[in-house]
Tab-separated table of N, CA and C in Angstrom:
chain	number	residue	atom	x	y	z
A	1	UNK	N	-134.518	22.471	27.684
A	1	UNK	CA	-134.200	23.817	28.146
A	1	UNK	C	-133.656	24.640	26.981
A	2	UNK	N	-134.251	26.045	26.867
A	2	UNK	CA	-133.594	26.573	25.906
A	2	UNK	C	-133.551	28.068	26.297
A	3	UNK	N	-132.117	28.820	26.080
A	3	UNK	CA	-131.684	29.849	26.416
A	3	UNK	C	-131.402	30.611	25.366
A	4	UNK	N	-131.885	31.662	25.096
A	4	UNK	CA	-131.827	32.437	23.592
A	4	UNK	C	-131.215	33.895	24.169
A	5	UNK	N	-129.893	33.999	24.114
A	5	UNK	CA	-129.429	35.582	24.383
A	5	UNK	C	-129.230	36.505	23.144
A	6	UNK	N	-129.340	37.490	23.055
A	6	UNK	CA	-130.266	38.547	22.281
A	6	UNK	C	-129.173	40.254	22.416
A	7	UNK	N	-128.868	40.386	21.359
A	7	UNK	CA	-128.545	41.815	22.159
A	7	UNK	C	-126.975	42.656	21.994
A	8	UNK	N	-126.163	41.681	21.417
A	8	UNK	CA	-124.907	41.864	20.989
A	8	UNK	C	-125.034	43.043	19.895
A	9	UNK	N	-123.947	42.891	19.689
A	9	UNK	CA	-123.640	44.030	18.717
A	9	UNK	C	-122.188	44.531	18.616
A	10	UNK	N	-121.788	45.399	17.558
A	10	UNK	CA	-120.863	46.285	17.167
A	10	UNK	C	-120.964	47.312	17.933
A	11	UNK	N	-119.897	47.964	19.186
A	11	UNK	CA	-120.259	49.590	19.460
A	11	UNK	C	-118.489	50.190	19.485
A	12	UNK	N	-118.969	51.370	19.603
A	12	UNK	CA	-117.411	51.470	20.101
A	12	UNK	C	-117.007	51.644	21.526
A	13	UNK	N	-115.577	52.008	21.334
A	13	UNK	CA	-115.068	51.627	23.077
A	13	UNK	C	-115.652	53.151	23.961
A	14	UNK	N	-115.792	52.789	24.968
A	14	UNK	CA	-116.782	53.558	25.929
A	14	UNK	C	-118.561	53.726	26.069
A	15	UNK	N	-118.678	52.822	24.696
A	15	UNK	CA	-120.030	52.641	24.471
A	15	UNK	C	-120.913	51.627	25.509
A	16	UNK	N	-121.972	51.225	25.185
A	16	UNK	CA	-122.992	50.474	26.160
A	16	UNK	C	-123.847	49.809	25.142
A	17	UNK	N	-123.995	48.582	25.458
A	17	UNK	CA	-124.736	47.574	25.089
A	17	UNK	C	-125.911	46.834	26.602
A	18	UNK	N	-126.614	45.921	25.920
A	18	UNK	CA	-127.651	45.741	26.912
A	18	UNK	C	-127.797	44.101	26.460
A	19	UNK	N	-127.595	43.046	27.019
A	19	UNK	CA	-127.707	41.814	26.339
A	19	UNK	C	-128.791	40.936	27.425
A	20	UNK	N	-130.144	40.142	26.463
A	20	UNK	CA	-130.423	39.703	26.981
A	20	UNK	C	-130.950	38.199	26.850
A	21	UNK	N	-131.873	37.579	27.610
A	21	UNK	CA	-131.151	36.180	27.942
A	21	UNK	C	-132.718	35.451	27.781
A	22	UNK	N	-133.771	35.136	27.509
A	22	UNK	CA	-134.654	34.421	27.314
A	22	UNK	C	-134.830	33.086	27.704
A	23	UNK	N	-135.079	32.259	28.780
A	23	UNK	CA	-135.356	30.985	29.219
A	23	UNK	C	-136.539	30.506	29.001
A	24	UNK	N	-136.667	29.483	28.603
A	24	UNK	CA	-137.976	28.501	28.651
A	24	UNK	C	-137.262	26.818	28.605
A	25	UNK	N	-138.891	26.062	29.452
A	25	UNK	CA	-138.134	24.881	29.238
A	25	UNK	C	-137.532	24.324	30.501
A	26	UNK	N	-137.678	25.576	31.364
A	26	UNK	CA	-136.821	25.076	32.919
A	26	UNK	C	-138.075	26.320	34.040
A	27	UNK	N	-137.535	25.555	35.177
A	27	UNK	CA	-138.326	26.540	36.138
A	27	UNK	C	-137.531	27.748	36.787
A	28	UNK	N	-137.800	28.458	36.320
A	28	UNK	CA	-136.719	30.017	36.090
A	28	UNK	C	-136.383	30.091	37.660
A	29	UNK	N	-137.911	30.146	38.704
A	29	UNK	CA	-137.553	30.607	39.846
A	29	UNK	C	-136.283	29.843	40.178
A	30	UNK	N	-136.141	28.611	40.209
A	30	UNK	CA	-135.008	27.453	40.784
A	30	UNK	C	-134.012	27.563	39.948
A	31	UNK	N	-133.586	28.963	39.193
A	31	UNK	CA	-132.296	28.463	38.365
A	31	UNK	C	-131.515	30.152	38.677
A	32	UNK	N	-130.445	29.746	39.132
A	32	UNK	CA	-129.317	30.943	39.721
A	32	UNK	C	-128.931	31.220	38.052
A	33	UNK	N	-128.847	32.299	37.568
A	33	UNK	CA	-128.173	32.867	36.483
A	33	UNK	C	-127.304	33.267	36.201
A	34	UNK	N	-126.325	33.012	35.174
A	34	UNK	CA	-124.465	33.732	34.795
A	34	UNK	C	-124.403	34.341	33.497
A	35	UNK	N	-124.046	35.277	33.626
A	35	UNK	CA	-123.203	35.133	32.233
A	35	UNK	C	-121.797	35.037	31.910
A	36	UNK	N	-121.435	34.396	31.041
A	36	UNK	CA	-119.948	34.046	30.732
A	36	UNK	C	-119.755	34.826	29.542
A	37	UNK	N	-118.297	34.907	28.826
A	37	UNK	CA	-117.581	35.263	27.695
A	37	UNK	C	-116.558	34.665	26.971
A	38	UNK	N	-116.271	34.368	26.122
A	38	UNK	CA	-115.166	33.879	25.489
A	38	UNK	C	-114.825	34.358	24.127
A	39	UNK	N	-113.557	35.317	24.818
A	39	UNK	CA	-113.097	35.616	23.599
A	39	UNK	C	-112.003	35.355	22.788
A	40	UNK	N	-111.862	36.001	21.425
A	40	UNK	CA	-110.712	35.624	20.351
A	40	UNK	C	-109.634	34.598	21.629
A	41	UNK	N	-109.084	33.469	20.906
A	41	UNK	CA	-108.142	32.612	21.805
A	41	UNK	C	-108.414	32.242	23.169
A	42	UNK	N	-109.247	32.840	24.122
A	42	UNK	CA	-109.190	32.551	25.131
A	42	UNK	C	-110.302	31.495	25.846
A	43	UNK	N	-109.799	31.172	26.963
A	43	UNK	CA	-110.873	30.434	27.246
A	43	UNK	C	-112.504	31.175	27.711
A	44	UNK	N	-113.309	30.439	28.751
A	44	UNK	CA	-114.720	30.872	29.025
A	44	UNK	C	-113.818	31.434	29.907
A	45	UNK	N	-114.824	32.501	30.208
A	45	UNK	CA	-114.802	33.049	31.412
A	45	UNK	C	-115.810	33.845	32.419
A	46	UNK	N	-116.205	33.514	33.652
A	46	UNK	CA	-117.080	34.104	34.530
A	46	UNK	C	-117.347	35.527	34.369
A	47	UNK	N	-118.510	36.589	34.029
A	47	UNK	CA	-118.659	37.413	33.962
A	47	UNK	C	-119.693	38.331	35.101
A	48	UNK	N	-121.095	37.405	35.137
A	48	UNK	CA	-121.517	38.096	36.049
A	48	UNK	C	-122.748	37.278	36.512
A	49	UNK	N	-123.098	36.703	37.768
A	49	UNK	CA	-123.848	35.849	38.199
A	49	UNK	C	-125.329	36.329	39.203
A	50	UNK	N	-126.521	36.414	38.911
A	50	UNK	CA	-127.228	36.839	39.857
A	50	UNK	C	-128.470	35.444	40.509
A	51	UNK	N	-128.590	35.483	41.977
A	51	UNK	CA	-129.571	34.550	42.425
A	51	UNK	C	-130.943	34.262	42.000
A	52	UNK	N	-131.174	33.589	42.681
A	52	UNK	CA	-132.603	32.783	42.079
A	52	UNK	C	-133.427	34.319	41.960
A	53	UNK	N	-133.663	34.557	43.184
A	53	UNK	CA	-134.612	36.063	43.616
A	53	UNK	C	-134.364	37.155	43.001
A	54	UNK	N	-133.145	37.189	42.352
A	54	UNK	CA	-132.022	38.521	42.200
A	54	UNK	C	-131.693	39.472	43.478
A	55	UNK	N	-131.635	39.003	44.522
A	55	UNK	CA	-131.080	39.600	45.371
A	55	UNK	C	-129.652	39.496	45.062
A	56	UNK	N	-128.962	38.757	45.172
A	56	UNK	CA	-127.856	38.570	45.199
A	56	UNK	C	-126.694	38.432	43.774
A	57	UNK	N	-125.787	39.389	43.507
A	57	UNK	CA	-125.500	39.560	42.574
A	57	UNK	C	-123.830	38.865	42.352
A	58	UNK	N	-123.193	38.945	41.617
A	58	UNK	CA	-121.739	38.820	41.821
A	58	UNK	C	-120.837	38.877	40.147
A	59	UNK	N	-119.993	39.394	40.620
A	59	UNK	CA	-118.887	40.048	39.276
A	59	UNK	C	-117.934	39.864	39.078
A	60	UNK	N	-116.815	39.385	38.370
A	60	UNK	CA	-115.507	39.381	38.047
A	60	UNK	C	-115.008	40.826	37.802
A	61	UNK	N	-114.324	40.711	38.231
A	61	UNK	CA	-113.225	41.972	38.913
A	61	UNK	C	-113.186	42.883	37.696
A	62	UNK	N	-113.053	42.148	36.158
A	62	UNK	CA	-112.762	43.132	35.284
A	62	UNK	C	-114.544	44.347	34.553
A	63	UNK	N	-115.150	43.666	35.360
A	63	UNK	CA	-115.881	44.411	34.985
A	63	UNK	C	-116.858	44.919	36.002
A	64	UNK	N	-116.710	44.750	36.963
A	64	UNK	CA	-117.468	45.600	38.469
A	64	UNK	C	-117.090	46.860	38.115
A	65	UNK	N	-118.436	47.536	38.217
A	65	UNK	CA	-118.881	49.223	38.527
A	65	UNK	C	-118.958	49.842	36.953
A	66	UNK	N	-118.840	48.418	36.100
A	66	UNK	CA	-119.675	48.949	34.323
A	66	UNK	C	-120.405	47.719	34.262
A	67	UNK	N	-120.553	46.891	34.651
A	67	UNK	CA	-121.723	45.604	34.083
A	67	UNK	C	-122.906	45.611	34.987
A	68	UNK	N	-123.719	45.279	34.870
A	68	UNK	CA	-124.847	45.279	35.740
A	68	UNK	C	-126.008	43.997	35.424
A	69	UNK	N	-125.715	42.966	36.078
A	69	UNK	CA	-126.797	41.811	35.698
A	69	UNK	C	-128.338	41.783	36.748
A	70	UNK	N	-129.494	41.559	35.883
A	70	UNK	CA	-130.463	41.721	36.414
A	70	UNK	C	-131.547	40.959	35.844
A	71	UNK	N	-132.465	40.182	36.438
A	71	UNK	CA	-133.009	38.904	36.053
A	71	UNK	C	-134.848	39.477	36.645
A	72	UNK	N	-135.543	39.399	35.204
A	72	UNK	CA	-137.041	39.116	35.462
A	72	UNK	C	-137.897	38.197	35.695
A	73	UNK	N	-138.399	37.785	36.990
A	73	UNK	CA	-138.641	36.202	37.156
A	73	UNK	C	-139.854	36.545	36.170
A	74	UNK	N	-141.041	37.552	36.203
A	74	UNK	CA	-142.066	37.198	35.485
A	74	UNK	C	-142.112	37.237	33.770
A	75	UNK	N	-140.914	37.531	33.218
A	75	UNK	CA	-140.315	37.494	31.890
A	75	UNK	C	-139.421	36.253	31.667
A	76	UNK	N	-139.300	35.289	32.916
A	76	UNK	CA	-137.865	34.382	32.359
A	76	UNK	C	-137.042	34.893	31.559
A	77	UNK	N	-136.065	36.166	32.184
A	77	UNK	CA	-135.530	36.587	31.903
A	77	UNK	C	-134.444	37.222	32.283
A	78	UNK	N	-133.052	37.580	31.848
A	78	UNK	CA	-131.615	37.651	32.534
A	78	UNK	C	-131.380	39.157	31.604
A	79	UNK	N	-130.695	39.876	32.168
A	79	UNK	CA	-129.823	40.988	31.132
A	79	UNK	C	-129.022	41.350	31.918
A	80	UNK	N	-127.944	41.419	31.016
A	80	UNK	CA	-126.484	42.184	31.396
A	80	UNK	C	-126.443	43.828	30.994
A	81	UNK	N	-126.654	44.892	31.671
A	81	UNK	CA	-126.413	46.264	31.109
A	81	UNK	C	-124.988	46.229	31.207
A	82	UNK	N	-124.024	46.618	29.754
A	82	UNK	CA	-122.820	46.755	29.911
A	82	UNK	C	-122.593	47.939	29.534
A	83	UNK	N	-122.071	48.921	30.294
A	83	UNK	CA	-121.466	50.409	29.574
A	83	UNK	C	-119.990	50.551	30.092
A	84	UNK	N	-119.975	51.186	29.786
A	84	UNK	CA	-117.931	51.666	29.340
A	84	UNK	C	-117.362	50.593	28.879
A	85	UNK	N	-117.825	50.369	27.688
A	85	UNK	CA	-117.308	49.268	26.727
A	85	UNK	C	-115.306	49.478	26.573
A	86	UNK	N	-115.389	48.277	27.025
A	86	UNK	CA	-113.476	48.163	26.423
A	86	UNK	C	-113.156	47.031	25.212
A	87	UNK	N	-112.345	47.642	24.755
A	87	UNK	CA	-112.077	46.336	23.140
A	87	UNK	C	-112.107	45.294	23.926
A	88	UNK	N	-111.208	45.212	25.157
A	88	UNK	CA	-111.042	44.122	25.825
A	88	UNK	C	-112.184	43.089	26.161
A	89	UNK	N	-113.177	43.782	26.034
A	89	UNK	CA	-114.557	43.337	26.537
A	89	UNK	C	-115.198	42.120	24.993
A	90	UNK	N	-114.420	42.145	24.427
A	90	UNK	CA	-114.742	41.617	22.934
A	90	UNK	C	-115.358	40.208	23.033
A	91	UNK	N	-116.082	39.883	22.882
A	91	UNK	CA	-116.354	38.086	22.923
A	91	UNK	C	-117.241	37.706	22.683
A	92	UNK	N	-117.528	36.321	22.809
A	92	UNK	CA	-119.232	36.180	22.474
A	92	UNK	C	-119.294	35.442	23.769
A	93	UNK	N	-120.701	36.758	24.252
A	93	UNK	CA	-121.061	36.161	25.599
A	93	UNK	C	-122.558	35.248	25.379
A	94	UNK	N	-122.284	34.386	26.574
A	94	UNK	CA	-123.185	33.016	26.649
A	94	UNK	C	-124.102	33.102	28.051
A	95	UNK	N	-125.073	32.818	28.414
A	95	UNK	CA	-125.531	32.773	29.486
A	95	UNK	C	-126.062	31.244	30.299
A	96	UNK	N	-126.183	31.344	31.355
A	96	UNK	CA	-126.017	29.757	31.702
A	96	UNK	C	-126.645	29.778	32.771
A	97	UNK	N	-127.534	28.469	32.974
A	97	UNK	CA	-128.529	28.655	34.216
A	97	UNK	C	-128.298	27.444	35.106
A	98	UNK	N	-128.255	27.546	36.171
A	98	UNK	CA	-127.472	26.753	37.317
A	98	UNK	C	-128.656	26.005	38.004
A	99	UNK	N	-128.626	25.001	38.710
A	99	UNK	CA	-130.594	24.843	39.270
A	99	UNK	C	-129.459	25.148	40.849
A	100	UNK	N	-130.560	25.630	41.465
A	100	UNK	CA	-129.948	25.479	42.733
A	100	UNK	C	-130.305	24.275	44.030
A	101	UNK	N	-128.681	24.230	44.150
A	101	UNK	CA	-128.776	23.270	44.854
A	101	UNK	C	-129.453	23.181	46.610
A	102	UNK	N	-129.387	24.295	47.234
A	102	UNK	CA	-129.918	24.342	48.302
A	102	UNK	C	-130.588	25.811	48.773
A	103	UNK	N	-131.682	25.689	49.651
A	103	UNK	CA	-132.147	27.409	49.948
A	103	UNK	C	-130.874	27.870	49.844
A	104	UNK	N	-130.067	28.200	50.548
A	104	UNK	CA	-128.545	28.805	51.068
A	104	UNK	C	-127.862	29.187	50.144
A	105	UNK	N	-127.325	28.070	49.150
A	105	UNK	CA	-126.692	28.254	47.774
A	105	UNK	C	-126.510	29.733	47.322
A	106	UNK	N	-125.757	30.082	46.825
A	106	UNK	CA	-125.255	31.374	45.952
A	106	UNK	C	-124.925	30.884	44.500
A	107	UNK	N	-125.097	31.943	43.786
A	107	UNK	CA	-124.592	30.986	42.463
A	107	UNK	C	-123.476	31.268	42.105
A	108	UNK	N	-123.005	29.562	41.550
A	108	UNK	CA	-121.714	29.526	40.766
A	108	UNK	C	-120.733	30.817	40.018
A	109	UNK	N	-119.169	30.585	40.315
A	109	UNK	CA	-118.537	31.632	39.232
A	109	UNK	C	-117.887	30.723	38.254
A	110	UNK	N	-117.967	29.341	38.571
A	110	UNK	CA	-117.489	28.079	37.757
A	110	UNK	C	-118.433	27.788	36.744
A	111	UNK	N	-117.937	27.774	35.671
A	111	UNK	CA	-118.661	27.311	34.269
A	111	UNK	C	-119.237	26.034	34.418
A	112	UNK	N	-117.975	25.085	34.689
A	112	UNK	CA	-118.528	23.597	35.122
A	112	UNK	C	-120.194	23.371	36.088
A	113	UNK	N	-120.607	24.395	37.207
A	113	UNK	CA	-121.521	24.214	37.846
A	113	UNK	C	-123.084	24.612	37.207
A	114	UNK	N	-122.945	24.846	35.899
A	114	UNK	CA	-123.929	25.268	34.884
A	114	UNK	C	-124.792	23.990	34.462
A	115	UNK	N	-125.684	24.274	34.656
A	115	UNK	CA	-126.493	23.121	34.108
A	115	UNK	C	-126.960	23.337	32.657
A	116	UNK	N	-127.126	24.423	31.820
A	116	UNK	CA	-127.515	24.555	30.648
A	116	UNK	C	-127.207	25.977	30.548
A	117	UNK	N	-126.910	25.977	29.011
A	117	UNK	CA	-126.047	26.780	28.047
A	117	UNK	C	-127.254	27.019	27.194
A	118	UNK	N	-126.974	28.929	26.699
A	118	UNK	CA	-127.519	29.324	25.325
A	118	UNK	C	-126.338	29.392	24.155
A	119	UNK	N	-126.736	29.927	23.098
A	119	UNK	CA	-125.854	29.975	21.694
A	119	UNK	C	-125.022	30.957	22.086
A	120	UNK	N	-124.750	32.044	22.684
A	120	UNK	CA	-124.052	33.049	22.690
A	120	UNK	C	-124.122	34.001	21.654
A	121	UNK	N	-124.161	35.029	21.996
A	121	UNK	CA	-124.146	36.487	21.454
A	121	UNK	C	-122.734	37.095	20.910
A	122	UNK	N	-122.202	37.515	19.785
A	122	UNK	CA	-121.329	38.551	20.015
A	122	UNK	C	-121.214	39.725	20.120
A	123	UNK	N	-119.917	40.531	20.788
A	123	UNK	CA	-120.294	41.522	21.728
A	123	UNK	C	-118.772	41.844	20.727
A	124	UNK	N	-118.312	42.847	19.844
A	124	UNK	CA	-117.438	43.628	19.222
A	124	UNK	C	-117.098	45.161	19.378
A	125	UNK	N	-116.225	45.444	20.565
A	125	UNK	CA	-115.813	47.219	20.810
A	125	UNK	C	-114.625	47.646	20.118
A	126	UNK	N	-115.289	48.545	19.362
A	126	UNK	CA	-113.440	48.777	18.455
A	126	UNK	C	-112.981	50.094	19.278
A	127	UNK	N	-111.879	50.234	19.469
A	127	UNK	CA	-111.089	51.594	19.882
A	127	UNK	C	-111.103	52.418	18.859
C-alpha cells in the first residue's frame, strides 16, 4: 500500500492550502479515509475523516467550518481544502486509510484504527 500526500506548503495566516492524498496498492472503495497532523512537540492528532462513498464526513472541533475533506473514488484519491489558515494549524499532515470493517462502520477518529500511513506533508502558516 502506498499513500503519497502532495500539497503542503508555506502560506500565511488566513491563507488556504489544498492537500492531497494519492492511494495505490489497496482497494480504495473499502478504505474509510483520515487525515491526521502532528505538530512541533505534539502528538498525532485526528483532523478530518471521510467514508468509503464520501458521504459521510467528520472533523475535529478545531477546524470545522475551514477544512473540508473530500475523496475521488475514480482518482484514488483524498484532499483536504484548508482555508483560514492559523499558525496553529502548523504540522505535517499525514493521511491514513482504514479498511472497513462492516457495511455500517463510520470511520475512525483514532489513529490506532488506521491500517496504513503516507509520508506526510508539511503544512507552515506564519502570522
Amino acid at each position: 500500500v502506498q499513500l503519497q500526500a502532495s500539497g503542503g506548503g508555506l502560506v500565511q495566516s488566513g491563507g488556504s492550502l489544498r492537500l492531497s492524498c494519492a492511494a495505490s496498492g489497496l482497494w480504495f472503495e473499502s478504505n474509510h479515509m483520515g487525515w491526521f497532523r502532528q505538530g512541533p512537540g505534539k502528538g498525532r492528532e485526528f483532523v478530518a475523516a471521510v467514508s468509503v462513498g464520501g458521504r459521510s464526513t467528520h472533523y475535529a472541533t478545531s477546524v470545522k467550518g475551514r477544512f473540508t475533506i473530500s475523496r475521488d473514488n475514480a482518482k484514488n484519491t483524498i484532499y483536504l481544502q484548508m482555508n483560514s489558515l492559523k499558525p496553529e494549524d502548523t504540522a505535517v499532515y499525514y493521511c491514513a486509510a482504514q479498511k472497513r470493517r462492516s457495511v455500517i462502520s463510520e470511520p475512525a477518529l483514532d489513529a490506532d484504527e488506521y491500517d496504513s500511513w503516507g509520508q506526510g506533508t508539511q503544512v507552515t502558516v506564519s502570522s
